[in-house]
Coordinates of C-alpha atoms in Angstrom, one line a residue:
M1 CA 14.2 43.4 20.7
R2 CA 13.9 46.5 18.6
A3 CA 11.7 46.2 15.5
P4 CA 13.6 46.9 12.4
A5 CA 13.3 50.4 11.0
A6 CA 10.6 51.0 8.4
D7 CA 11.7 51.0 4.9
P8 CA 11.8 54.5 3.2
L9 CA 9.3 55.3 0.5
P10 CA 10.5 57.0 -2.5
T11 CA 9.7 60.8 -2.6
V12 CA 7.6 62.4 -5.3
S13 CA 8.5 66.0 -6.1
A14 CA 5.0 66.9 -7.7
L15 CA 1.8 65.0 -7.8
R16 CA 1.2 63.7 -11.2
W17 CA -2.2 63.4 -12.7
W18 CA -2.3 59.5 -12.6
E19 CA -1.5 59.7 -8.7
A20 CA -4.3 62.2 -7.9
R21 CA -7.2 60.8 -6.0
W22 CA -9.7 62.4 -8.4
F23 CA -8.2 60.2 -11.1
A24 CA -8.5 57.0 -9.0
A25 CA -12.1 58.0 -8.2
L26 CA -12.8 58.5 -11.9
L27 CA -11.4 55.0 -12.7
L28 CA -13.6 53.3 -10.1
V29 CA -16.6 54.9 -11.4
A30 CA -15.8 54.3 -15.1
A31 CA -15.3 50.6 -14.2
T32 CA -18.9 50.2 -13.4
I33 CA -20.2 51.8 -16.8
P34 CA -20.4 48.7 -18.9
L35 CA -23.0 47.3 -16.4
W36 CA -25.2 50.5 -16.1
S37 CA -27.5 49.5 -18.9
V38 CA -28.2 45.8 -18.0
P39 CA -30.6 44.4 -15.5
L40 CA -28.4 41.5 -15.0
P41 CA -24.7 41.3 -16.0
P42 CA -24.4 39.1 -19.2
L43 CA -21.8 36.7 -17.6
T44 CA -21.9 33.1 -18.4
D45 CA -22.1 31.5 -15.0
L46 CA -24.1 34.3 -13.2
P47 CA -27.6 32.8 -13.8
G48 CA -26.6 29.6 -12.2
H49 CA -25.4 31.7 -9.0
I50 CA -28.6 33.7 -9.0
G51 CA -30.6 30.4 -8.8
R52 CA -28.5 29.2 -5.8
F53 CA -28.8 32.8 -4.1
H54 CA -32.7 32.6 -4.5
I55 CA -32.9 29.2 -3.1
A56 CA -30.8 30.0 -0.1
H57 CA -32.9 33.2 0.4
A58 CA -36.4 31.6 -0.1
I59 CA -36.1 28.1 1.2
T60 CA -37.2 29.0 4.6
T61 CA -40.4 30.9 3.3
S62 CA -41.3 28.9 0.2
R63 CA -42.9 25.3 0.5
L64 CA -42.3 24.7 -3.2
I65 CA -38.6 25.3 -2.9
A66 CA -38.4 23.4 0.3
R67 CA -40.1 20.4 -1.1
H68 CA -37.4 20.2 -3.9
W69 CA -34.2 21.7 -2.4
A70 CA -32.2 21.5 0.8
Y71 CA -29.6 24.2 1.7
H72 CA -26.9 23.8 4.3
W73 CA -24.4 26.5 5.0
M74 CA -20.9 25.2 5.6
P75 CA -17.4 26.9 5.8
V76 CA -16.2 26.2 2.3
G77 CA -13.8 28.4 0.3
N78 CA -16.5 29.7 -2.3
L79 CA -19.0 31.8 -0.6
G80 CA -18.0 35.5 -1.1
A81 CA -20.8 36.5 -3.4
D82 CA -23.3 34.1 -1.7
I83 CA -22.8 35.8 1.6
A84 CA -22.8 39.3 0.3
V85 CA -26.0 38.7 -1.7
Q86 CA -27.7 37.1 1.2
A87 CA -26.9 40.3 3.3
L88 CA -28.3 42.7 0.6
A89 CA -31.3 40.5 0.0
T90 CA -32.9 41.6 3.3
W91 CA -33.6 44.9 1.6
L92 CA -33.4 44.1 -2.1
P93 CA -34.8 41.5 -4.6
I94 CA -32.1 38.8 -5.3
E95 CA -31.5 39.9 -8.9
R96 CA -30.8 43.6 -7.7
A97 CA -28.5 42.3 -4.9
A98 CA -26.6 40.2 -7.4
W99 CA -26.3 43.2 -9.8
L100 CA -24.8 45.3 -7.0
V101 CA -22.2 42.7 -5.9
V102 CA -21.1 41.9 -9.4
A103 CA -21.0 45.7 -10.3
A104 CA -18.8 46.4 -7.2
I105 CA -16.2 43.8 -8.5
P106 CA -14.5 45.7 -11.2
P107 CA -14.0 48.9 -9.0
L108 CA -12.9 46.6 -6.1
W109 CA -10.2 45.1 -8.3
I110 CA -9.1 48.6 -9.6
G111 CA -8.9 50.1 -6.1
G112 CA -7.0 47.1 -4.7
L113 CA -4.5 47.0 -7.6
L114 CA -3.9 50.9 -7.3
L115 CA -3.3 50.4 -3.6
V116 CA -0.8 47.5 -4.2
S117 CA 1.1 49.8 -6.5
R118 CA 1.3 52.7 -4.1
E119 CA 2.4 50.6 -1.2
S120 CA 5.0 48.8 -3.3
G121 CA 6.6 52.0 -4.8
G122 CA 5.3 54.9 -2.7
H123 CA 3.0 56.0 -5.4
P124 CA 0.8 54.6 -7.9
S125 CA 2.8 53.6 -11.0
P126 CA 1.4 54.5 -14.5
F127 CA 2.1 51.0 -15.5
A128 CA -0.4 49.8 -13.3
A129 CA -2.7 50.8 -15.7
L130 CA -1.8 47.8 -17.7
A131 CA -3.2 45.5 -15.1
L132 CA -6.6 47.3 -14.9
P133 CA -8.3 45.6 -17.8
L134 CA -8.0 42.3 -15.9
A135 CA -10.9 43.4 -13.8
Y136 CA -12.9 42.5 -16.8
G137 CA -10.8 39.5 -17.9
F138 CA -11.9 36.0 -18.7
P139 CA -12.8 34.9 -15.3
F140 CA -15.2 37.9 -14.8
Q141 CA -16.7 37.2 -18.3
N142 CA -17.2 33.7 -17.3
G143 CA -19.2 34.9 -14.2
F144 CA -16.8 33.3 -11.6
V145 CA -18.0 35.9 -9.1
N146 CA -16.7 34.4 -6.0
F147 CA -13.3 33.9 -7.5
M148 CA -13.1 37.4 -8.6
L149 CA -14.5 38.9 -5.5
S150 CA -12.0 36.9 -3.4
A151 CA -9.2 38.1 -5.5
G152 CA -10.3 41.7 -5.2
L153 CA -10.2 41.4 -1.4
A154 CA -6.8 39.7 -1.8
F155 CA -5.3 43.0 -3.3
Y156 CA -6.4 45.0 -0.4
A157 CA -5.0 42.5 2.1
L158 CA -1.8 42.4 0.1
A159 CA -1.4 46.2 0.3
L160 CA -1.9 46.0 4.0
W161 CA 0.7 43.2 4.3
I162 CA 3.2 45.2 2.3
A163 CA 2.5 48.4 4.4
L164 CA 2.9 46.5 7.7
G165 CA 6.0 44.9 6.5
R166 CA 7.6 48.1 5.4
R167 CA 6.9 49.6 8.8
G168 CA 8.5 46.6 10.6
R169 CA 5.1 45.6 12.3
I170 CA 5.7 41.8 11.7
A171 CA 4.2 40.4 14.9
L172 CA 1.1 42.5 14.4
R173 CA 0.7 41.6 10.8
A174 CA 1.1 37.9 11.7
M175 CA -1.8 38.1 14.2
L176 CA -4.1 40.2 11.9
F177 CA -3.6 37.9 8.9
V178 CA -4.6 34.8 10.7
P179 CA -8.4 35.8 10.4
L180 CA -7.8 38.1 7.3
A181 CA -6.4 35.1 5.2
A182 CA -9.4 33.0 6.4
L183 CA -11.9 35.5 5.3
V184 CA -10.3 35.9 2.0
W185 CA -10.4 32.1 1.6
L186 CA -14.0 32.0 2.6
A187 CA -14.9 34.1 -0.3
H188 CA -12.8 31.9 -2.5
G189 CA -9.9 29.4 -2.0
S190 CA -8.1 30.9 -5.1
G191 CA -8.1 34.4 -3.7
W192 CA -6.3 33.1 -0.6
A193 CA -3.8 31.2 -2.8
L194 CA -3.2 34.5 -4.7
L195 CA -2.8 36.4 -1.3
V196 CA -0.2 33.9 0.1
T197 CA 1.7 33.7 -3.1
A198 CA 1.9 37.4 -3.6
A199 CA 2.7 38.1 0.0
F200 CA 5.6 35.6 -0.2
G201 CA 6.9 37.2 -3.4
A202 CA 6.6 40.6 -1.8
D203 CA 8.6 39.7 1.2
V204 CA 11.3 37.9 -0.9
A205 CA 11.7 41.1 -3.0
R206 CA 11.9 43.2 0.1
A207 CA 14.5 40.9 1.8
R208 CA 16.5 40.9 -1.5
G209 CA 16.4 44.6 -1.5
R210 CA 18.1 44.7 1.8
D211 CA 20.8 42.4 0.3
S212 CA 19.6 39.2 1.9
T213 CA 20.8 36.0 0.1
W214 CA 18.3 34.0 -1.9
P215 CA 18.1 31.4 0.7
A216 CA 17.7 33.7 3.6
A217 CA 15.0 35.7 1.7
L218 CA 13.1 32.6 0.9
L219 CA 13.3 31.3 4.3
R220 CA 12.2 34.6 5.9
A221 CA 9.4 35.1 3.5
G222 CA 8.2 31.5 4.0
I223 CA 8.2 31.9 7.8
G224 CA 6.4 35.3 7.3
V225 CA 3.4 33.8 5.3
A226 CA 3.0 30.8 7.7
P227 CA 0.3 32.1 10.0
M228 CA -2.0 32.5 6.9
L229 CA -1.8 28.8 6.2
P230 CA -3.4 26.6 9.0
L231 CA -7.1 27.7 9.1
P232 CA -7.9 27.2 5.3
L233 CA -5.7 24.0 5.1
I234 CA -7.6 22.6 7.9
A235 CA -10.9 23.5 6.4
I236 CA -10.2 21.7 3.0
L237 CA -9.2 18.4 4.7
P238 CA -11.7 15.7 3.8
A239 CA -14.3 15.5 6.5
H240 CA -15.3 12.1 8.1
G241 CA -13.0 10.3 5.7
E242 CA -14.6 11.4 2.6
H243 CA -12.6 12.9 -0.2
A244 CA -13.5 14.1 -3.6
A245 CA -10.8 13.6 -6.1
M246 CA -9.4 16.7 -7.9
R247 CA -8.1 16.5 -11.5
W248 CA -5.9 19.1 -12.9
D249 CA -5.9 19.6 -16.7
W250 CA -2.3 20.8 -17.1
I251 CA -2.6 20.9 -20.9
A252 CA -5.6 23.4 -20.7
K253 CA -3.8 25.5 -18.0
V254 CA -0.9 26.0 -20.5
G255 CA -3.3 28.0 -22.7
W256 CA -4.6 30.3 -19.8
P257 CA -1.9 32.9 -20.1
V258 CA -3.2 34.0 -23.6
M259 CA -6.8 33.8 -22.4
L260 CA -6.5 36.5 -19.7
L261 CA -8.5 38.9 -21.6
R262 CA -10.6 36.5 -23.6
E263 CA -14.1 37.6 -24.7
R264 CA -15.1 37.1 -28.3
W265 CA -12.4 38.3 -30.8
I266 CA -9.4 36.0 -30.5
V267 CA -6.8 38.1 -32.4
W268 CA -7.8 41.2 -30.2
D269 CA -8.0 39.2 -27.0
V270 CA -4.6 37.3 -27.4
A271 CA -2.8 40.4 -28.6
G272 CA -3.9 42.2 -25.4
A273 CA -2.7 39.2 -23.2
L274 CA 0.5 39.1 -25.0
L275 CA 1.0 42.8 -24.5
L276 CA 0.5 42.3 -20.7
L277 CA 3.0 39.3 -20.6
A278 CA 5.6 41.3 -22.6
A279 CA 5.3 44.2 -20.1
I280 CA 6.0 41.7 -17.3
G281 CA 8.9 40.3 -19.2
I282 CA 10.4 43.7 -19.9
A283 CA 10.0 44.7 -16.3

């Protein structure tokens, strides 16, 4: 059975400045500037994370820590920065390793968003710039570093997903994304959910662009993302009959869209979020 022909990419007559590699590199560097002058990023949850990083690193060498703490590594969907910091802590102090990991998150996001934009339309859209401030949005300001790291990784996986789909490499994609989706989930479960949801949406849009009906497009996209589901879902099943209740505060979640860029000035923050939402609506 022949693989479907690759979808053609739009041609660009001349390279525009926002599509140039030098401009992308400039954005990546600029994304780190707010953190240059601080020994530790001033993010709400980060000190608690650093305490955990230190315990994990020092528990085998410090009697005092070992007397008061126990640390057991398990495959849970919330380990992205933990693993990265422990890898760097072989050569660096914990605080410096944490700084490097956190400082890498904004450029990771921006690079991933630009790649998704390029793979979706053949070249980076100037409107992708509207999404770039989200790299410093509310989750980052709150210090949700595992969540932010996982979401950044999900953008690169999504760009690869779109590229393989456009080339008709569906079987290869299905095999690759079994471990890739599990790795994104290991960084944080929300990044995995973002990847699955965005990949599903990308496949629906692609199928609809080929004149598929809505039911056919939804079915095809559902089958496409199915290989990404089993490993993370198995991992979150309660072990040995234990189950921790999860409570969703739906009323609080209604307010999240206008808190996308929340920092300290409510009028400025809400206006920026409404601008992003308006751009989505206009598109």
